[in-house]
Coordinates of C-alpha atoms in Angstrom, one line a residue:
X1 CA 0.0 0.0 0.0
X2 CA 1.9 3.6 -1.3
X3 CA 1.0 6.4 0.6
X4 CA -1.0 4.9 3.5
X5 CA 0.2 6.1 7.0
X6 CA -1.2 3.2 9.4
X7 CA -0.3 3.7 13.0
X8 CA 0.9 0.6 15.1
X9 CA -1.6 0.9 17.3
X10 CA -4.3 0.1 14.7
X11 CA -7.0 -2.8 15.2
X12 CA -7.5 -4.2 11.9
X13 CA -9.7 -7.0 10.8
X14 CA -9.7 -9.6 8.2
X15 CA -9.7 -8.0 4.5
X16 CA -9.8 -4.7 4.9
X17 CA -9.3 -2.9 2.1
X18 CA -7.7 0.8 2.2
X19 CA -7.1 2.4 -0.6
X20 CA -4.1 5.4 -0.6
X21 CA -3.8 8.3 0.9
X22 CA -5.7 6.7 4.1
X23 CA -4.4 7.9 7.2
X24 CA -5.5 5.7 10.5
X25 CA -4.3 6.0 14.2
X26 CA -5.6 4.7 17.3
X27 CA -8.4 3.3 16.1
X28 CA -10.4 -0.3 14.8
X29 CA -12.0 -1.3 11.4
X30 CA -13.3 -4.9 11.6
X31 CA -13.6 -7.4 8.9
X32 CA -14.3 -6.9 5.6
X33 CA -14.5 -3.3 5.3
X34 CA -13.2 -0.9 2.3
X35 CA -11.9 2.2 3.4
X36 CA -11.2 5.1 0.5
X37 CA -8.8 7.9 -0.1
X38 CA -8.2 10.1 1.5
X39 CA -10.2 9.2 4.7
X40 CA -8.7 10.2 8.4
X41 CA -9.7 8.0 11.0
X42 CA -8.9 9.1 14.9
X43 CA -7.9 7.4 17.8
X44 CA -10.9 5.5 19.5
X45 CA -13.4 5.5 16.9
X46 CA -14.6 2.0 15.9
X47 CA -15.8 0.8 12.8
X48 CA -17.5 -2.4 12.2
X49 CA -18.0 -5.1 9.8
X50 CA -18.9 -5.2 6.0
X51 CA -18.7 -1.0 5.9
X52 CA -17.8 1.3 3.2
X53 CA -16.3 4.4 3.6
X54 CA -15.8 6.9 0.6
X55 CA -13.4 9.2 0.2
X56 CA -12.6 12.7 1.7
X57 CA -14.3 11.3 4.8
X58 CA -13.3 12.4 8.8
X59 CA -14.1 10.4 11.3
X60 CA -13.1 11.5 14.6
X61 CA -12.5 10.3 18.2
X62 CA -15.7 9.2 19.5
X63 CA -17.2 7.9 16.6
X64 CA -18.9 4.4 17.2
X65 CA -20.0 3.0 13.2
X66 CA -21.8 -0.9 13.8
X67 CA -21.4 -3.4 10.9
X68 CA -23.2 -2.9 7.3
X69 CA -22.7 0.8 7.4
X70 CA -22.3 3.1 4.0
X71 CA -20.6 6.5 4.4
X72 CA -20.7 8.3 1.4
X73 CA -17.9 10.9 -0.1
X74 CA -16.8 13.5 2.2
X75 CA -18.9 12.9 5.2
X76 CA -17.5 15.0 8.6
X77 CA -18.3 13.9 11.7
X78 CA -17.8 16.2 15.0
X79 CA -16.8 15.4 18.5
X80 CA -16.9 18.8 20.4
X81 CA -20.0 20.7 21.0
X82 CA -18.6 23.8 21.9
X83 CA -14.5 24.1 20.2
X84 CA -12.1 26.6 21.0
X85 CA -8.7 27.0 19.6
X86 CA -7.7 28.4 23.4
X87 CA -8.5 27.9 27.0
X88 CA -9.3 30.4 29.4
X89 CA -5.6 31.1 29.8
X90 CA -5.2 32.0 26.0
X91 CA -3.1 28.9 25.5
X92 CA -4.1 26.7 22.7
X93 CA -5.9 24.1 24.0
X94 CA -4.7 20.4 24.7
X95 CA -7.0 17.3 25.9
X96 CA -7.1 18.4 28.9
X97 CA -9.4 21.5 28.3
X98 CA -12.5 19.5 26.2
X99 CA -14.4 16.2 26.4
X100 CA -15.1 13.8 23.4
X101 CA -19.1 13.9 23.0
X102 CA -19.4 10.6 21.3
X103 CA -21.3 9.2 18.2
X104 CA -23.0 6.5 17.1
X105 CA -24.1 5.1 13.5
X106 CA -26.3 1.9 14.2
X107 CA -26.3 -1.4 11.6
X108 CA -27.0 -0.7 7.9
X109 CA -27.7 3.2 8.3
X110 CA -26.6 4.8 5.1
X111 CA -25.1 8.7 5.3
X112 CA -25.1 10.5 1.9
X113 CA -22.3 12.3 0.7
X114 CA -21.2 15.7 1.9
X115 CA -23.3 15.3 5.1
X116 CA -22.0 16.3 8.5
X117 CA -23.1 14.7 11.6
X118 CA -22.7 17.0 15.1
X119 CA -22.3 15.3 18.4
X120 CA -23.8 13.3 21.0
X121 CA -26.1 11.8 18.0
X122 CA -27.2 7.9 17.3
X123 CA -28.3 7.3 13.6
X124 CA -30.6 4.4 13.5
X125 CA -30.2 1.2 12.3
X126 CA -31.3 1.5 8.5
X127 CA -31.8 4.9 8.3
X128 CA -30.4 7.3 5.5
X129 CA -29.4 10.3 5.6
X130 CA -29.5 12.0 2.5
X131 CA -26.6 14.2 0.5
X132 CA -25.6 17.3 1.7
X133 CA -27.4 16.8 5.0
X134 CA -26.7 18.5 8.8
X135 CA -27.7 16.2 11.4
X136 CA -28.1 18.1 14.7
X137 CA -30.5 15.3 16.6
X138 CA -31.4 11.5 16.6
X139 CA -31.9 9.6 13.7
X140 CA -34.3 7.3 14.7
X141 CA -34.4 4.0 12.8
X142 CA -35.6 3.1 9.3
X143 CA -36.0 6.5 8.4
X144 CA -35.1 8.9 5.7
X145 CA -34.0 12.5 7.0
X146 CA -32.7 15.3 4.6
X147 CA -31.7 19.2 4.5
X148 CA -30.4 21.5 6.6
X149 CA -31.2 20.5 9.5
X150 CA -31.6 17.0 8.6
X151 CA -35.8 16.2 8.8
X152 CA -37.3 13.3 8.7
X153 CA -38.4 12.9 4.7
X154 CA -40.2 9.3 5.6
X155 CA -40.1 5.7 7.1
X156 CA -38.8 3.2 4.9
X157 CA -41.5 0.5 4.3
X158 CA -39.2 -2.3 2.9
X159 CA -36.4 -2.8 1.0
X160 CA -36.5 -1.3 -2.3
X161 CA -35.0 -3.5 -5.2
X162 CA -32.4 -2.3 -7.4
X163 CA -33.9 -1.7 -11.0
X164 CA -31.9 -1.7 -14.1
X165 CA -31.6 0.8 -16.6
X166 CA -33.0 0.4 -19.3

């Protein structure tokens, strides 16, 4: 793999795939997961099995993502409700002056491209969130939410098959 900076302390799984310009420290993708360019991945965020993660994406400390999950290109996830370059004293801040605010993408959700999800949220388990979205609350599952805000669009019924073009 050229260009892939993988830190040793790095939990991977069986087959995963990352493609180049990855960068990965501190944190765990399980098996069978395809991560693309130019994806960061931060220390203690977990990714699960059987997920796809496009390109340009940032997934910070915090970050939980279950098995069968689809991020889509240049998805940004935050950790910190409130950041701050300095502290009270005027010195740039260090981990000692903010808490993580975790997380959490549950089985199968889907998050369209160019979405960003804020903090202290859980994206249900085979929900989607459509392209270009801001999610600032819960996703609950089997839902479709979209816009700025994110709002729920609909429930999804079933699955919908894949049709061909024609």
């Amino acid at each position: 793999m050229k260009y892939v900076s993988v830190a040793d302390d790095v939990q991977l799984g069986k087959n995963v795939k990352l493609a180049n310009f990855v960068n990965l420290y501190g944190c765990s993708i399980d098996d069978n997961t395809k991560i693309g360019t130019f994806v960061e991945v931060q220390k203690k965020a977990n990714i699960g099995k059987n997920c796809k993660i496009q390109s340009h994406t940032f997934i910070c400390e915090g970050v939980t993502i279950e098995d069968d999950v689809f991020v889509g290109h240049g998805v940004i996830f935050i950790n910190d409700k409130y950041p701050r370059s300095t502290n009270g004293d005027g010195n740039l801040q260090s981990e000692a002056d903010w808490k993580v605010v975790p997380t959490v993408v549950k089985k199968g959700a889907s998050i369209g491209s160019g979405s960003t999800i804020l903090c202290n949220i859980t994206i249900g388990e085979k929900a989607i969130v459509g392209s270009g979205s801001v999610v600032t609350k819960d996703v609950p599952a089997n839902m479709i939410v979209a816009g700025n805000p994110a709002r729920i669009v609909r429930k999804i019924e079933e699955e919908r098959p894949v049709q061909e073009n024609m």
